[in-house]
């Protein structure tokens, strides 16, 4: 019977065959322990000299790391390992030998591992992080489908820039100029006017010269947009969504979280609702904490966000930022025109902003004025202005950065480990 490692629990005391790679190995004169992986999971194979043909035992002892083989044996419960099962090996059939595999169980520097990302992905730790990323993706679709959202795919090649023009990747579109999408938001607003509640999930590109543990050049964003929703309604969707992501990872990725050494007691507290603080109160809080370098009107840096987040156990919404540091589409607060109706969600433990969102201007005259004020090309935005021209309604939306969320839930230090092939300021390889 040919199975995969993650099916082992259904085959206890049965003889099975699994296609695997050798991740690691320990052996003595009488017994060899093979750490085997098949993509679905990792499992130990035990080869006892006295119980197999001499040829098989010698093969097990001499096999090199990342050699691929079919292994045959009996699945047994193994209460000492977190996985819970191991194989008493009877037969080994080598498929392809691997010699001098560059990533050995010893410590390697980050740049070396990043240069070998195509192989590094096979490691135990990277496997656990990608499984959690996959669970967040799965849970995202479950949440928005359950809540009645329709998935809409905005274009990647665009002629307009929702978040400002400084960080756009330029390309030629035959004779025209085009940009890689930095956010699908404006298209999602059009979709919300057609379908009510929509969400997108796609790659976005930022030509940002930032070299921090939170910045990627190419990252994936989930962008919901809701017609007839005000900011407070949108915040409720956000906290329920994020709490659902945390719960899904806790429920379905216990083994992976353990492999990563993630403290799950802190994650178990991430239950909606989340606290809210205005930008203005956040500035006061920072001053109280001894930050003299921040003045009202300036954007927060990573140390500021971390200090604010440290005052709360759960993720915190910072609301009502100054108008001057936010994009053109955010409406003024009718009670205070110096600030806009927006919120960023800051994750705990220094992981920073995981969501940016706001209400959107729906008044035609206000929008036209703002487009002028920001020096945007009215013609390029003419389709977007149509949305305010024909039956405009209050609406809100937000964008959640997948990689920052994965970093937070897995406890990864840097976002480069949270995407299969990271694009960074100085890295396009592999
Ligand atoms: O705050 P941002 O720039 O918001 C927007 O793009 C809005 N148009 C979204 C919307 O309202 N539909 O980006 C949203 C999120 C951030 O909170 C962050 O999690 C992530 O995207 N993000 C990045 N992640 C990795 N690397 C980068 N360079 C990122 N820039 C933003
Ligand atoms: Mg933002």
CSV table of C-alpha atoms and ligand atoms in Angstrom, one decimal:
chain,number,residue,atom,x,y,z
A,1,UNK,CA,0.0,0.0,0.0
A,2,UNK,CA,1.5,3.4,-1.0
A,3,UNK,CA,0.6,6.2,1.4
A,4,UNK,CA,1.9,9.6,2.5
A,5,UNK,CA,3.3,10.4,5.9
A,6,UNK,CA,0.3,12.4,7.0
A,7,UNK,CA,-1.9,9.3,6.5
A,8,UNK,CA,0.3,7.2,8.9
A,9,UNK,CA,-2.3,7.4,11.7
A,10,UNK,CA,-4.7,5.4,9.6
A,11,UNK,CA,-2.2,2.6,9.0
A,12,UNK,CA,-0.9,1.6,12.4
A,13,UNK,CA,0.5,-1.9,12.4
A,14,UNK,CA,0.2,-2.2,8.7
A,15,UNK,CA,2.9,-2.5,6.1
A,16,UNK,CA,3.1,0.5,3.8
A,17,UNK,CA,5.4,2.1,1.2
A,18,UNK,CA,6.1,5.9,1.2
A,19,UNK,CA,8.1,8.0,-1.3
A,20,UNK,CA,10.5,10.1,0.9
A,21,UNK,CA,13.7,12.2,1.1
A,22,UNK,CA,16.3,11.7,3.8
A,23,UNK,CA,16.3,14.9,6.0
A,24,UNK,CA,18.7,13.7,8.6
A,25,UNK,CA,20.2,10.5,10.1
A,26,UNK,CA,21.7,9.0,13.2
A,27,UNK,CA,23.1,5.5,13.5
A,28,UNK,CA,25.1,3.2,15.6
A,29,UNK,CA,26.4,-0.4,15.1
A,30,UNK,CA,23.0,-1.9,15.7
A,31,UNK,CA,20.3,0.7,14.8
A,32,UNK,CA,19.8,3.6,12.3
A,33,UNK,CA,17.3,6.4,12.8
A,34,UNK,CA,16.2,8.0,9.5
A,35,UNK,CA,14.5,11.4,9.6
A,36,UNK,CA,12.3,11.1,6.5
A,37,UNK,CA,10.1,13.8,4.9
A,38,UNK,CA,7.7,13.5,2.0
A,39,UNK,CA,6.3,17.0,1.7
A,40,UNK,CA,3.2,16.2,3.8
A,41,UNK,CA,5.1,15.8,7.1
A,42,UNK,CA,8.3,14.5,8.8
A,43,UNK,CA,8.6,11.0,10.3
A,44,UNK,CA,11.3,8.8,11.8
A,45,UNK,CA,12.2,5.4,10.3
A,46,UNK,CA,13.9,2.9,12.5
A,47,UNK,CA,16.2,0.3,10.9
A,48,UNK,CA,17.3,-2.4,13.3
A,49,UNK,CA,20.3,-4.4,12.1
A,50,UNK,CA,19.0,-7.7,13.6
A,51,UNK,CA,15.6,-7.3,11.8
A,52,UNK,CA,16.5,-6.5,8.2
A,53,UNK,CA,18.8,-7.9,5.5
A,54,UNK,CA,22.4,-6.8,6.0
A,55,UNK,CA,22.3,-5.0,2.7
A,56,UNK,CA,19.4,-2.8,3.8
A,57,UNK,CA,21.1,-1.9,7.1
A,58,UNK,CA,24.3,-0.9,5.3
A,59,UNK,CA,22.3,1.1,2.8
A,60,UNK,CA,20.5,2.9,5.6
A,61,UNK,CA,23.8,3.7,7.4
A,62,UNK,CA,25.5,5.0,4.3
A,63,UNK,CA,22.6,7.0,2.8
A,64,UNK,CA,23.3,10.7,2.3
A,65,UNK,CA,21.1,13.7,3.1
A,66,UNK,CA,18.3,14.5,0.6
A,67,UNK,CA,18.6,11.1,-1.2
A,68,UNK,CA,15.2,10.2,-2.4
A,69,UNK,CA,13.9,6.6,-1.9
A,70,UNK,CA,10.8,4.4,-1.4
A,71,UNK,CA,10.7,3.1,2.1
A,72,UNK,CA,8.7,0.1,3.1
A,73,UNK,CA,7.8,-1.0,6.7
A,74,UNK,CA,5.2,-1.1,9.4
A,75,UNK,CA,3.7,2.0,11.0
A,76,UNK,CA,3.9,2.1,14.8
A,77,UNK,CA,2.7,4.4,17.4
A,78,UNK,CA,5.6,6.4,18.9
A,79,UNK,CA,4.5,8.3,22.0
A,80,UNK,CA,7.9,10.0,22.4
A,81,UNK,CA,7.7,12.1,19.2
A,82,UNK,CA,5.2,15.0,18.8
A,83,UNK,CA,4.2,13.4,15.4
A,84,UNK,CA,3.1,10.3,17.3
A,85,UNK,CA,4.1,7.6,14.6
A,86,UNK,CA,7.2,6.1,13.3
A,87,UNK,CA,8.1,3.3,10.8
A,88,UNK,CA,9.8,0.0,11.5
A,89,UNK,CA,11.7,-0.1,8.2
A,90,UNK,CA,12.0,-3.4,6.3
A,91,UNK,CA,13.0,-2.2,2.8
A,92,UNK,CA,14.7,0.7,1.1
A,93,UNK,CA,14.7,1.4,-2.6
A,94,UNK,CA,16.9,4.4,-3.6
A,95,UNK,CA,15.5,6.6,-6.4
A,96,UNK,CA,18.2,9.2,-6.7
A,97,UNK,CA,21.3,9.8,-4.5
A,98,UNK,CA,22.1,13.3,-3.4
A,99,UNK,CA,25.7,14.1,-2.7
A,100,UNK,CA,27.1,17.1,-0.9
A,101,UNK,CA,23.8,18.7,-0.2
A,102,UNK,CA,24.7,22.3,0.6
A,103,UNK,CA,22.4,22.8,3.6
A,104,UNK,CA,23.5,20.6,6.5
A,105,UNK,CA,22.1,20.4,10.0
A,106,UNK,CA,24.8,22.8,11.2
A,107,UNK,CA,24.2,26.5,11.4
A,108,UNK,CA,24.4,28.5,8.2
A,109,UNK,CA,24.3,32.3,7.7
A,110,UNK,CA,21.1,34.0,6.5
A,111,UNK,CA,22.6,35.1,3.2
A,112,UNK,CA,23.7,31.6,2.4
A,113,UNK,CA,20.3,30.2,3.2
A,114,UNK,CA,18.6,32.9,1.1
A,115,UNK,CA,20.9,32.0,-1.8
A,116,UNK,CA,19.7,28.4,-1.4
A,117,UNK,CA,16.0,29.3,-0.8
A,118,UNK,CA,15.0,26.7,-3.4
A,119,UNK,CA,16.5,24.0,-1.2
A,120,UNK,CA,16.0,25.7,2.2
A,121,UNK,CA,12.2,25.4,1.7
A,122,UNK,CA,12.7,21.6,2.4
A,123,UNK,CA,13.7,22.2,6.0
A,124,UNK,CA,11.6,21.4,8.9
A,125,UNK,CA,11.2,25.1,10.0
A,126,UNK,CA,10.4,26.4,6.5
A,127,UNK,CA,7.9,23.6,6.1
A,128,UNK,CA,6.1,24.6,9.3
A,129,UNK,CA,5.9,28.2,8.3
A,130,UNK,CA,4.5,27.5,4.8
A,131,UNK,CA,1.9,25.1,6.3
A,132,UNK,CA,0.8,28.0,8.5
A,133,UNK,CA,0.8,30.4,5.6
A,134,UNK,CA,-1.4,27.9,3.8
A,135,UNK,CA,-3.8,27.6,6.7
A,136,UNK,CA,-4.2,31.4,6.8
A,137,UNK,CA,-5.0,31.4,3.1
A,138,UNK,CA,-7.5,28.6,3.5
A,139,UNK,CA,-9.1,30.3,6.5
A,140,UNK,CA,-9.4,33.6,4.6
A,141,UNK,CA,-11.5,32.0,1.9
A,142,UNK,CA,-13.6,30.2,4.5
A,143,UNK,CA,-14.2,33.4,6.4
A,144,UNK,CA,-15.2,35.7,3.5
A,145,UNK,CA,-17.3,33.0,1.8
A,146,UNK,CA,-19.1,32.4,5.1
A,147,UNK,CA,-19.7,36.2,5.5
A,148,UNK,CA,-21.2,36.5,2.0
A,149,UNK,CA,-18.3,38.2,0.2
A,150,UNK,CA,-17.6,37.6,-3.5
A,151,UNK,CA,-14.0,37.0,-4.6
A,152,UNK,CA,-13.0,39.6,-7.3
A,153,UNK,CA,-9.6,39.6,-9.0
A,154,UNK,CA,-8.3,43.1,-9.7
A,155,UNK,CA,-5.7,43.6,-12.5
A,156,UNK,CA,-2.0,43.5,-11.8
A,157,UNK,CA,-1.0,45.8,-14.7
A,158,UNK,CA,-2.6,49.2,-14.0
A,159,UNK,CA,-2.5,52.8,-15.1
A,160,UNK,CA,-3.2,54.4,-11.7
A,161,UNK,CA,-1.7,54.4,-8.2
A,162,UNK,CA,-3.9,54.2,-5.1
A,163,UNK,CA,-1.2,54.6,-2.5
A,164,UNK,CA,0.9,57.4,-4.1
A,165,UNK,CA,3.3,57.5,-7.0
A,166,UNK,CA,6.7,57.1,-5.3
A,167,UNK,CA,6.9,53.4,-5.0
A,168,UNK,CA,5.6,52.2,-8.3
A,169,UNK,CA,7.3,49.6,-10.6
A,170,UNK,CA,7.1,51.0,-14.1
A,171,UNK,CA,6.8,49.0,-17.2
A,172,UNK,CA,5.9,49.6,-20.8
A,173,UNK,CA,2.4,48.4,-21.9
A,174,UNK,CA,3.1,48.4,-25.7
A,175,UNK,CA,3.1,52.1,-26.4
A,176,UNK,CA,1.6,53.1,-23.0
A,177,UNK,CA,3.1,53.4,-19.6
A,178,UNK,CA,1.9,50.9,-17.0
A,179,UNK,CA,2.6,50.1,-13.4
A,180,UNK,CA,2.5,46.9,-11.4
A,181,UNK,CA,-0.3,47.0,-8.9
A,182,UNK,CA,0.6,48.3,-5.4
A,183,UNK,CA,-3.0,47.7,-4.2
A,184,UNK,CA,-6.2,46.5,-6.0
A,185,UNK,CA,-8.3,48.9,-3.8
A,186,UNK,CA,-9.7,51.3,-6.5
A,187,UNK,CA,-10.9,48.3,-8.6
A,188,UNK,CA,-12.3,46.7,-5.5
A,189,UNK,CA,-14.4,49.8,-4.9
A,190,UNK,CA,-15.8,49.5,-8.4
A,191,UNK,CA,-16.5,45.8,-7.6
A,192,UNK,CA,-18.2,46.7,-4.3
A,193,UNK,CA,-20.6,49.0,-6.2
A,194,UNK,CA,-21.5,46.0,-8.4
A,195,UNK,CA,-21.5,43.2,-5.8
A,196,UNK,CA,-21.8,44.7,-2.4
A,197,UNK,CA,-19.2,42.8,-0.4
A,198,UNK,CA,-16.1,41.7,-2.2
A,199,UNK,CA,-12.6,40.6,-1.4
A,200,UNK,CA,-9.4,40.1,-3.4
A,201,UNK,CA,-6.3,38.1,-2.8
A,202,UNK,CA,-3.3,38.8,-4.9
A,203,UNK,CA,0.3,39.9,-5.3
A,204,UNK,CA,1.2,43.6,-4.9
A,205,UNK,CA,4.4,45.4,-5.7
A,206,UNK,CA,6.1,48.2,-3.9
A,207,UNK,CA,9.4,49.7,-5.2
A,208,UNK,CA,10.2,50.8,-1.7
A,209,UNK,CA,13.8,51.3,-0.7
A,210,UNK,CA,13.0,49.9,2.7
A,211,UNK,CA,15.3,47.2,4.1
A,212,UNK,CA,13.5,46.2,7.3
A,213,UNK,CA,12.2,43.0,8.7
A,214,UNK,CA,8.6,44.0,7.7
A,215,UNK,CA,9.1,45.0,4.1
A,216,UNK,CA,9.0,42.9,0.9
A,217,UNK,CA,9.1,44.3,-2.6
A,218,UNK,CA,6.5,41.7,-3.7
A,219,UNK,CA,3.9,40.7,-1.1
A,220,UNK,CA,0.3,39.3,-1.0
A,221,UNK,CA,-2.6,41.3,0.2
A,222,UNK,CA,-6.2,40.4,1.0
A,223,UNK,CA,-8.4,43.4,0.2
A,224,UNK,CA,-12.1,43.4,1.2
A,225,UNK,CA,-14.4,46.3,0.2
A,226,UNK,CA,-17.9,46.7,1.5
A,227,UNK,CA,-20.7,49.0,0.2
A,228,UNK,CA,-22.8,50.8,2.9
A,229,UNK,CA,-20.2,50.1,5.6
A,230,UNK,CA,-18.8,52.9,7.8
A,231,UNK,CA,-15.4,52.7,9.5
A,232,UNK,CA,-16.8,51.1,12.7
A,233,UNK,CA,-18.6,48.4,10.6
A,234,UNK,CA,-15.3,47.7,8.8
A,235,UNK,CA,-13.4,47.5,12.1
A,236,UNK,CA,-15.8,44.8,13.2
A,237,UNK,CA,-15.1,42.7,10.1
A,238,UNK,CA,-11.4,43.2,10.6
A,239,UNK,CA,-11.3,42.0,14.2
A,240,UNK,CA,-13.6,39.0,13.5
A,241,UNK,CA,-11.4,38.1,10.5
A,242,UNK,CA,-8.1,38.3,12.3
A,243,UNK,CA,-9.5,36.5,15.4
A,244,UNK,CA,-10.7,33.7,13.0
A,245,UNK,CA,-7.3,33.5,11.4
A,246,UNK,CA,-5.6,33.0,14.8
A,247,UNK,CA,-8.2,30.4,15.9
A,248,UNK,CA,-7.8,28.5,12.6
A,249,UNK,CA,-4.0,28.3,13.0
A,250,UNK,CA,-4.3,27.2,16.6
A,251,UNK,CA,-6.9,24.6,15.7
A,252,UNK,CA,-5.2,23.2,12.6
A,253,UNK,CA,-1.5,23.8,13.0
A,254,UNK,CA,-0.6,22.7,16.6
A,255,UNK,CA,2.2,20.5,15.4
A,256,UNK,CA,3.7,23.3,13.3
A,257,UNK,CA,3.5,25.9,16.1
A,258,UNK,CA,5.2,23.4,18.4
A,259,UNK,CA,8.0,22.8,15.8
A,260,UNK,CA,8.5,26.5,15.6
A,261,UNK,CA,8.5,26.9,19.4
A,262,UNK,CA,5.7,29.5,19.2
A,263,UNK,CA,4.2,30.5,22.5
A,264,UNK,CA,0.5,29.7,21.9
A,265,UNK,CA,-0.8,31.1,25.2
A,266,UNK,CA,-0.4,34.6,23.8
A,267,UNK,CA,-2.2,33.7,20.6
A,268,UNK,CA,-5.1,32.1,22.5
A,269,UNK,CA,-6.0,35.6,23.9
A,270,UNK,CA,-6.6,37.0,20.4
A,271,UNK,CA,-10.4,37.1,20.6
A,272,UNK,CA,-12.6,39.9,19.2
A,273,UNK,CA,-13.1,42.7,20.0
A,274,UNK,CA,-9.7,44.4,19.7
A,275,UNK,CA,-8.9,47.7,21.5
A,276,UNK,CA,-9.1,51.1,19.6
A,277,UNK,CA,-7.0,54.2,20.2
A,278,UNK,CA,-7.0,57.4,18.2
A,279,UNK,CA,-3.8,58.6,16.6
A,280,UNK,CA,-4.0,61.7,18.8
A,281,UNK,CA,-4.2,59.6,22.0
A,282,UNK,CA,-1.4,57.4,20.7
A,283,UNK,CA,0.8,60.4,20.4
A,284,UNK,CA,0.0,61.3,24.0
A,285,UNK,CA,0.7,57.7,25.1
A,286,UNK,CA,4.1,57.8,23.4
A,287,UNK,CA,5.0,61.1,25.1
A,288,UNK,CA,4.1,59.6,28.4
A,289,UNK,CA,6.4,56.6,27.6
A,290,UNK,CA,9.2,59.0,27.0
A,291,UNK,CA,9.2,59.3,23.2
A,292,UNK,CA,10.2,63.0,22.6
A,293,UNK,CA,10.9,62.4,18.9
A,294,UNK,CA,7.2,62.3,17.8
A,295,UNK,CA,5.1,65.4,17.0
A,296,UNK,CA,1.4,65.4,16.1
A,297,UNK,CA,1.2,65.1,12.3
A,298,UNK,CA,4.1,62.8,11.8
A,299,UNK,CA,3.8,59.2,10.8
A,300,UNK,CA,4.8,56.5,13.3
A,301,UNK,CA,8.0,54.5,12.9
A,302,UNK,CA,8.4,50.9,13.9
A,303,UNK,CA,9.6,51.7,17.4
A,304,UNK,CA,6.5,53.9,18.0
A,305,UNK,CA,4.2,51.1,16.7
A,306,UNK,CA,5.9,48.6,18.9
A,307,UNK,CA,5.6,50.8,22.0
A,308,UNK,CA,1.9,51.4,21.4
A,309,UNK,CA,1.2,47.7,20.8
A,310,UNK,CA,3.1,46.8,24.0
A,311,UNK,CA,0.4,48.7,25.9
A,312,UNK,CA,-2.2,46.2,24.8
A,313,UNK,CA,-2.4,42.4,24.9
A,314,UNK,CA,-4.3,42.1,21.6
A,315,UNK,CA,-3.8,43.8,18.3
A,316,UNK,CA,-4.8,47.4,18.5
A,317,UNK,CA,-6.6,49.7,16.0
A,318,UNK,CA,-5.0,53.2,15.7
A,319,UNK,CA,-7.7,55.4,14.2
A,320,UNK,CA,-8.2,58.9,12.9
A,321,UNK,CA,-4.7,59.7,11.5
A,322,UNK,CA,-3.8,63.2,10.4
A,323,UNK,CA,-5.0,63.9,6.8
A,324,UNK,CA,-1.5,64.9,5.7
A,325,UNK,CA,0.1,61.4,6.0
A,326,UNK,CA,-2.7,59.3,4.4
A,327,UNK,CA,-3.7,58.7,0.8
A,328,UNK,CA,-6.1,60.9,-1.3
A,329,UNK,CA,-9.2,58.6,-1.0
A,330,UNK,CA,-9.7,58.9,2.8
A,331,UNK,CA,-12.5,61.2,3.9
A,332,UNK,CA,-12.1,63.8,6.6
A,333,UNK,CA,-13.7,63.2,10.0
A,334,UNK,CA,-16.8,65.5,10.0
A,335,UNK,CA,-16.1,66.3,13.6
A,336,UNK,CA,-12.4,67.1,13.0
A,337,UNK,CA,-11.3,67.9,9.5
A,338,UNK,CA,-7.6,67.6,10.4
A,339,UNK,CA,-8.0,63.8,10.7
A,340,UNK,CA,-9.4,61.1,8.3
A,341,UNK,CA,-11.7,58.2,8.9
A,342,UNK,CA,-9.1,55.4,8.8
A,343,UNK,CA,-7.5,52.8,11.0
A,344,UNK,CA,-4.4,50.7,11.0
A,345,UNK,CA,-4.3,47.4,12.9
A,346,UNK,CA,-1.0,46.9,14.8
A,347,UNK,CA,-0.1,43.4,15.8
A,348,UNK,CA,1.4,42.6,19.2
A,349,UNK,CA,5.1,41.6,19.9
A,350,UNK,CA,6.6,44.1,17.5
A,351,UNK,CA,5.1,42.7,14.3
A,352,UNK,CA,3.8,46.1,13.3
A,353,UNK,CA,1.0,47.1,11.0
A,354,UNK,CA,-0.8,44.2,9.5
A,355,UNK,CA,-3.9,46.0,8.2
A,356,UNK,CA,-4.4,49.4,6.7
A,357,UNK,CA,-7.9,50.6,5.9
A,358,UNK,CA,-10.4,53.4,5.8
A,359,UNK,CA,-13.8,54.8,4.7
A,360,UNK,CA,-13.6,56.1,1.1
A,361,UNK,CA,-14.6,59.5,-0.2
A,362,UNK,CA,-18.0,59.1,-1.9
A,363,UNK,CA,-18.9,62.8,-2.6
A,364,UNK,CA,-18.0,63.7,-6.2
A,365,UNK,CA,-17.0,67.3,-5.5
A,366,UNK,CA,-14.8,66.4,-2.5
A,367,UNK,CA,-13.1,63.6,-4.6
A,368,UNK,CA,-12.4,65.9,-7.5
A,369,UNK,CA,-10.9,68.5,-5.2
A,370,UNK,CA,-8.7,65.9,-3.5
A,371,UNK,CA,-7.5,64.5,-6.8
A,372,UNK,CA,-6.5,68.0,-7.8
A,373,UNK,CA,-4.8,68.6,-4.4
A,374,UNK,CA,-2.7,65.5,-4.7
A,375,UNK,CA,-1.7,66.4,-8.2
A,376,UNK,CA,-3.2,63.3,-9.7
A,377,UNK,CA,-4.0,62.9,-13.4
A,378,UNK,CA,-7.8,63.3,-13.6
A,379,UNK,CA,-8.0,61.5,-16.9
A,380,UNK,CA,-6.2,58.4,-15.5
A,381,UNK,CA,-8.7,58.3,-12.6
A,382,UNK,CA,-11.7,59.1,-14.7
A,383,UNK,CA,-13.2,55.6,-14.4
A,384,UNK,CA,-12.7,55.8,-10.6
A,385,UNK,CA,-14.4,59.2,-10.5
A,386,UNK,CA,-17.4,57.6,-12.3
A,387,UNK,CA,-18.0,55.6,-9.1
A,388,UNK,CA,-18.8,58.8,-7.3
A,389,UNK,CA,-20.7,60.1,-10.3
A,390,UNK,CA,-23.2,57.3,-10.5
A,391,UNK,CA,-25.1,56.3,-7.4
A,392,UNK,CA,-22.2,56.6,-4.9
A,393,UNK,CA,-22.7,55.2,-1.4
A,394,UNK,CA,-20.6,55.3,1.8
A,395,UNK,CA,-18.2,52.4,1.7
A,396,UNK,CA,-15.1,51.1,3.5
A,397,UNK,CA,-12.4,48.6,3.0
A,398,UNK,CA,-9.0,47.4,4.1
A,399,UNK,CA,-5.9,45.5,3.1
A,400,UNK,CA,-4.3,42.7,5.2
A,401,UNK,CA,-0.6,41.9,4.5
A,402,UNK,CA,-0.3,38.1,4.3
A,403,UNK,CA,3.4,37.9,5.1
A,404,UNK,CA,3.3,40.2,8.1
A,405,UNK,CA,0.4,38.1,9.5
A,406,UNK,CA,2.3,34.9,8.9
A,407,UNK,CA,5.4,36.4,10.6
A,408,UNK,CA,3.3,37.3,13.7
A,409,UNK,CA,1.5,33.9,14.0
A,410,UNK,CA,4.7,31.9,13.4
A,411,UNK,CA,6.9,34.1,15.5
A,412,UNK,CA,9.3,34.5,12.5
A,413,UNK,CA,11.8,37.3,13.0
A,414,UNK,CA,11.7,38.6,9.4
A,415,UNK,CA,9.1,38.5,6.6
A,416,UNK,CA,11.7,36.9,4.2
A,417,UNK,CA,10.9,33.5,5.8
A,418,UNK,CA,7.1,33.9,5.3
A,419,UNK,CA,6.9,33.8,1.5
A,420,UNK,CA,8.3,31.0,-0.6
A,421,UNK,CA,10.6,33.1,-2.8
A,422,UNK,CA,11.0,36.5,-1.2
A,423,UNK,CA,11.7,39.6,-3.4
A,424,UNK,CA,13.8,42.0,-1.3
A,425,UNK,CA,15.6,45.3,-2.0
A,426,UNK,CA,18.8,43.4,-3.0
A,427,UNK,CA,17.4,40.0,-3.9
A,428,UNK,CA,15.8,38.6,-7.0
A,429,UNK,CA,17.5,35.2,-6.8
A,430,UNK,CA,16.4,32.5,-6.7
B,1,LIG,O1,-1.3,50.1,4.4
B,1,LIG,P1,-1.3,49.7,2.9
B,1,LIG,O2,-0.3,50.4,2.0
B,1,LIG,O3,-2.8,49.9,2.4
B,1,LIG,C1,-3.2,49.8,1.1
B,1,LIG,O4,-2.6,49.4,0.2
B,1,LIG,C2,-4.7,50.0,1.0
B,1,LIG,N1,-5.0,50.4,-0.4
B,1,LIG,C3,-5.5,48.7,1.4
B,1,LIG,C4,-6.9,48.9,1.3
B,1,LIG,O5,-7.5,49.7,2.0
B,1,LIG,N2,-7.6,48.1,0.4
B,1,LIG,O6,-1.0,48.1,2.9
B,1,LIG,C5,-1.9,47.2,3.5
B,1,LIG,C6,-1.1,46.2,4.3
B,1,LIG,C7,-0.2,46.8,5.4
B,1,LIG,O7,-0.9,46.9,6.6
B,1,LIG,C8,0.8,45.7,5.5
B,1,LIG,O8,0.3,44.6,6.3
B,1,LIG,C9,1.0,45.2,4.1
B,1,LIG,O9,-0.2,45.6,3.4
B,1,LIG,N3,2.2,45.8,3.5
B,1,LIG,C10,3.4,45.2,3.3
B,1,LIG,N4,3.8,43.9,3.6
B,1,LIG,C11,5.0,43.6,3.3
B,1,LIG,N5,5.9,44.4,2.6
B,1,LIG,C12,5.5,45.7,2.3
B,1,LIG,N6,6.4,46.5,1.7
B,1,LIG,C13,4.2,46.1,2.6
B,1,LIG,N7,3.5,47.3,2.4
B,1,LIG,C14,2.3,47.1,3.0
B,2,LIG,MG1,-0.4,51.3,5.7
